[in-house]
Amino acid sequence: MFWMHSDRAGLEQEYTLFNADKVTPLGWPKGGFPGPQGPYYCSAGADVAFGRQVVEAHYRACLAAGIKMSGINAEVLPGQWEFQVGPAEGIEAGDHLWMARYIMYRVTEDFGVTVSFEPKPIAGDWNGSGCHSNFSTKAMREEGGYKVIIEAIERLGKKHAEHIEVYGLGNEKRLTGKHETASYKTFLYGVANRGASIRIPRDTERDGKGYFEDRRPASNCDPWIVTSKIFDTAVLSP
């Protein structure tokens, strides 16, 4: 079924690196807070990018293991990073993400740090961690695909509560309507809207075809469940 529809998924795994105490994120003063969010996203420099050696060692290890790793970047919360798996077809995306998570645990051992996949690793006015899931079918990537994308998104909206239920534990602490999220209580979609449940990339709107991004899954989600749930609702539901 997956192969026949040529569905593709790309998973954006956010995570936070902590010191061995599992309390203090890398780059944070013990018992205190760093400067406010802003300069850390996609940052460079020892004063804003914390843990790059860990991140790049993980990237190299995943490539050596044959993981379909397509990128890395520093995230909004200081000490928070992201790696991207995919594009991959069907259940394969989940296979590669699970192995990439395992390799992360092994790599952090070497550096004497820990990794958290919790969706709200630090309480308060700080970004949470998600696993944004990019999805498309062959029909969505062909001419006229934008109409197919909108129809799929509207089907997702009808089953919003079902998706939230299986998108990760503690996700309601992250999906508050703040910090680049839509509330778990509502369903919104829009073009280039980081505050939506589903974001349609600007390029997809411009080209009239492409993919969409489900921004609801939490960083601790089961990627097999998420990708199969998206496929079931977006493609198989009436």
Short mmCIF file of C-alpha atoms in Angstrom, two decimals:
data_model
loop_
_atom_site.label_atom_id
_atom_site.label_comp_id
_atom_site.label_asym_id
_atom_site.label_seq_id
_atom_site.Cartn_x
_atom_site.Cartn_y
_atom_site.Cartn_z
CA MET A 1 0.00 0.00 0.00
CA PHE A 2 2.77 2.44 0.91
CA TRP A 3 4.76 1.59 -2.21
CA MET A 4 1.77 1.91 -4.53
CA HIS A 5 1.14 5.49 -3.40
CA SER A 6 4.89 6.32 -3.32
CA ASP A 7 4.42 8.23 -0.09
CA ARG A 8 7.46 10.00 1.28
CA ALA A 9 8.16 11.25 4.78
CA GLY A 10 10.84 13.47 6.21
CA LEU A 11 11.12 13.69 10.00
CA GLU A 12 12.63 16.65 11.87
CA GLN A 13 13.83 15.33 15.24
CA GLU A 14 14.36 18.04 17.85
CA TYR A 15 16.16 17.18 21.10
CA THR A 16 17.99 18.89 23.97
CA LEU A 17 21.48 18.12 25.21
CA PHE A 18 21.94 18.16 28.99
CA ASN A 19 24.93 17.90 31.27
CA ALA A 20 25.28 14.58 33.09
CA ASP A 21 23.12 15.96 35.93
CA LYS A 22 20.10 15.78 33.56
CA VAL A 23 19.03 19.17 34.94
CA THR A 24 21.24 21.73 33.22
CA PRO A 25 21.13 22.00 29.40
CA LEU A 26 24.47 22.54 27.70
CA GLY A 27 25.39 26.21 27.77
CA TRP A 28 23.16 27.06 30.73
CA PRO A 29 24.59 28.36 34.02
CA LYS A 30 23.91 25.97 36.88
CA GLY A 31 20.87 27.10 38.84
CA GLY A 32 20.24 29.97 36.44
CA PHE A 33 19.16 30.89 32.94
CA PRO A 34 20.94 32.00 29.76
CA GLY A 35 19.97 35.04 27.73
CA PRO A 36 16.51 34.93 26.13
CA GLN A 37 15.79 33.00 22.95
CA GLY A 38 16.73 34.60 19.68
CA PRO A 39 20.44 34.24 18.89
CA TYR A 40 20.63 30.45 19.26
CA TYR A 41 18.66 29.29 16.21
CA CYS A 42 20.98 28.08 13.42
CA SER A 43 23.74 29.79 15.37
CA ALA A 44 27.53 29.75 15.14
CA GLY A 45 29.91 30.68 17.92
CA ALA A 46 30.85 29.30 21.33
CA ASP A 47 28.63 31.85 23.09
CA VAL A 48 25.43 30.71 21.37
CA ALA A 49 25.94 27.18 19.94
CA PHE A 50 26.30 24.60 22.70
CA GLY A 51 27.16 20.97 21.90
CA ARG A 52 28.16 21.14 18.24
CA GLN A 53 30.88 18.50 18.71
CA VAL A 54 28.24 16.06 19.95
CA VAL A 55 25.87 16.93 17.13
CA GLU A 56 28.44 16.54 14.37
CA ALA A 57 29.81 13.29 15.82
CA HIS A 58 26.25 11.94 15.79
CA TYR A 59 25.78 13.12 12.20
CA ARG A 60 28.95 11.34 11.05
CA ALA A 61 28.03 8.16 12.92
CA CYS A 62 24.57 8.09 11.34
CA LEU A 63 25.97 8.57 7.84
CA ALA A 64 28.47 5.76 8.46
CA ALA A 65 25.59 3.52 9.60
CA GLY A 66 23.60 4.20 6.43
CA ILE A 67 20.94 6.35 8.10
CA LYS A 68 19.13 8.61 5.61
CA MET A 69 20.25 11.76 7.40
CA SER A 70 19.66 14.96 5.45
CA GLY A 71 20.71 17.75 7.81
CA ILE A 72 21.31 19.23 11.25
CA ASN A 73 20.79 22.64 12.83
CA ALA A 74 20.87 24.44 16.17
CA GLU A 75 17.37 25.14 17.48
CA VAL A 76 15.64 28.00 19.33
CA LEU A 77 16.19 26.83 22.92
CA PRO A 78 19.89 27.07 23.89
CA GLY A 79 21.28 23.54 24.01
CA GLN A 80 18.52 22.30 21.69
CA TRP A 81 19.31 20.84 18.26
CA GLU A 82 17.61 19.08 15.39
CA PHE A 83 18.49 16.44 12.84
CA GLN A 84 16.44 15.53 9.80
CA VAL A 85 15.81 12.01 8.53
CA GLY A 86 14.55 11.41 5.02
CA PRO A 87 13.00 11.68 2.63
CA ALA A 88 12.18 8.00 2.95
CA GLU A 89 9.33 5.85 1.74
CA GLY A 90 6.65 4.39 3.97
CA ILE A 91 7.66 2.74 7.22
CA GLU A 92 11.34 3.21 6.38
CA ALA A 93 11.30 6.75 7.81
CA GLY A 94 10.47 5.35 11.25
CA ASP A 95 13.16 2.69 10.95
CA HIS A 96 15.83 5.29 10.29
CA LEU A 97 14.66 7.67 13.01
CA TRP A 98 14.64 4.99 15.69
CA MET A 99 18.19 3.99 14.79
CA ALA A 100 19.31 7.64 14.74
CA ARG A 101 17.91 8.08 18.26
CA TYR A 102 19.79 4.98 19.44
CA ILE A 103 23.03 6.25 17.91
CA MET A 104 22.49 9.58 19.69
CA TYR A 105 22.39 7.79 23.05
CA ARG A 106 25.64 6.00 22.20
CA VAL A 107 27.38 9.18 21.04
CA THR A 108 26.37 11.19 24.12
CA GLU A 109 27.99 8.46 26.26
CA ASP A 110 31.34 9.31 24.67
CA PHE A 111 30.96 12.98 25.58
CA GLY A 112 29.65 12.48 29.10
CA VAL A 113 26.37 14.28 28.39
CA THR A 114 22.75 13.18 28.13
CA VAL A 115 20.00 13.72 25.59
CA SER A 116 16.33 14.49 26.22
CA PHE A 117 13.56 13.82 23.72
CA GLU A 118 10.95 15.35 26.05
CA PRO A 119 8.52 17.71 24.27
CA LYS A 120 8.89 20.38 26.98
CA PRO A 121 12.38 19.88 28.41
CA ILE A 122 12.42 23.23 30.25
CA ALA A 123 9.26 24.71 31.74
CA GLY A 124 8.45 28.37 31.17
CA ASP A 125 9.00 30.78 28.28
CA TRP A 126 11.13 28.40 26.23
CA ASN A 127 10.46 26.50 23.01
CA GLY A 128 9.53 22.84 23.27
CA SER A 129 10.81 19.99 21.09
CA GLY A 130 8.82 18.47 18.26
CA CYS A 131 9.20 15.96 15.47
CA HIS A 132 7.72 17.85 12.53
CA SER A 133 6.66 15.36 9.89
CA ASN A 134 6.83 16.27 6.21
CA PHE A 135 4.61 14.17 3.98
CA SER A 136 3.70 13.77 0.33
CA THR A 137 2.33 11.24 -2.13
CA LYS A 138 3.11 10.92 -5.81
CA ALA A 139 -0.13 12.73 -6.64
CA MET A 140 0.84 15.64 -4.38
CA ARG A 141 4.19 16.02 -6.15
CA GLU A 142 2.68 16.05 -9.64
CA GLU A 143 0.88 18.83 -11.51
CA GLY A 144 -2.35 19.69 -9.74
CA GLY A 145 -0.97 18.33 -6.49
CA TYR A 146 -1.88 21.40 -4.44
CA LYS A 147 -5.56 20.46 -4.60
CA VAL A 148 -4.69 16.95 -3.38
CA ILE A 149 -2.68 18.45 -0.51
CA ILE A 150 -5.55 20.69 0.63
CA GLU A 151 -8.00 17.78 0.52
CA ALA A 152 -5.59 15.67 2.59
CA ILE A 153 -5.10 18.44 5.15
CA GLU A 154 -8.83 18.91 5.55
CA ARG A 155 -9.18 15.18 6.24
CA LEU A 156 -6.47 15.52 8.87
CA GLY A 157 -8.45 18.30 10.50
CA LYS A 158 -11.50 16.06 10.88
CA LYS A 159 -9.41 13.58 12.91
CA HIS A 160 -7.32 16.11 14.83
CA ALA A 161 -8.11 14.66 18.26
CA GLU A 162 -7.21 11.13 17.11
CA HIS A 163 -3.82 12.34 15.93
CA ILE A 164 -3.05 14.33 19.07
CA GLU A 165 -3.79 11.22 21.12
CA VAL A 166 -0.96 9.26 19.46
CA TYR A 167 1.51 12.07 18.76
CA GLY A 168 3.56 11.77 21.96
CA LEU A 169 3.31 11.86 25.74
CA GLY A 170 3.26 15.29 27.37
CA ASN A 171 2.67 17.00 24.04
CA GLU A 172 0.01 19.28 25.54
CA LYS A 173 2.78 21.04 27.49
CA ARG A 174 4.35 21.98 24.15
CA LEU A 175 1.28 22.63 21.97
CA THR A 176 0.06 25.71 23.81
CA GLY A 177 -0.44 28.15 20.96
CA LYS A 178 2.85 29.85 21.88
CA HIS A 179 6.47 29.23 20.91
CA GLU A 180 5.73 28.47 17.25
CA THR A 181 2.90 26.02 17.91
CA ALA A 182 -0.85 25.80 17.52
CA SER A 183 -2.83 24.72 20.58
CA TYR A 184 -3.57 21.01 20.80
CA LYS A 185 -7.20 22.02 21.27
CA THR A 186 -7.51 23.57 17.80
CA PHE A 187 -6.63 22.68 14.20
CA LEU A 188 -5.18 25.32 11.90
CA TYR A 189 -3.36 25.20 8.60
CA GLY A 190 -1.72 27.87 6.49
CA VAL A 191 1.06 28.77 4.09
CA ALA A 192 4.43 29.44 5.74
CA ASN A 193 2.68 29.58 9.12
CA ARG A 194 4.84 28.24 11.95
CA GLY A 195 1.96 28.77 14.37
CA ALA A 196 -0.28 26.31 12.51
CA SER A 197 -0.98 22.63 13.07
CA ILE A 198 -0.13 21.99 9.41
CA ARG A 199 2.25 24.26 7.53
CA ILE A 200 2.19 24.43 3.74
CA PRO A 201 5.61 25.52 2.48
CA ARG A 202 5.73 28.68 0.40
CA ASP A 203 7.36 26.73 -2.45
CA THR A 204 4.48 24.26 -2.46
CA GLU A 205 1.95 27.07 -2.86
CA ARG A 206 4.04 28.73 -5.56
CA ASP A 207 4.63 25.54 -7.56
CA GLY A 208 1.11 24.17 -7.09
CA LYS A 209 2.53 20.86 -5.86
CA GLY A 210 4.88 19.43 -3.26
CA TYR A 211 4.35 18.41 0.38
CA PHE A 212 2.95 19.56 3.72
CA GLU A 213 4.41 19.63 7.23
CA ASP A 214 2.52 18.26 10.22
CA ARG A 215 3.92 20.29 13.12
CA ARG A 216 1.95 18.51 15.85
CA PRO A 217 4.05 15.39 16.63
CA ALA A 218 6.16 15.60 19.79
CA SER A 219 9.87 14.88 19.94
CA ASN A 220 9.18 11.64 21.85
CA CYS A 221 6.59 10.34 19.38
CA ASP A 222 6.71 6.88 17.85
CA PRO A 223 7.56 7.69 14.21
CA TRP A 224 6.00 4.47 12.95
CA ILE A 225 2.67 5.42 14.50
CA VAL A 226 2.88 9.03 13.31
CA THR A 227 3.72 8.26 9.69
CA SER A 228 1.14 5.47 9.45
CA LYS A 229 -1.52 7.68 11.05
CA ILE A 230 -0.84 10.52 8.61
CA PHE A 231 -0.99 8.08 5.69
CA ASP A 232 -4.19 6.48 6.92
CA THR A 233 -6.00 9.80 7.39
CA ALA A 234 -4.56 11.79 4.49
CA VAL A 235 -4.73 9.04 1.86
CA LEU A 236 -7.11 6.26 2.90
CA SER A 237 -9.86 8.16 4.77
CA PRO A 238 -12.95 9.09 2.73
#
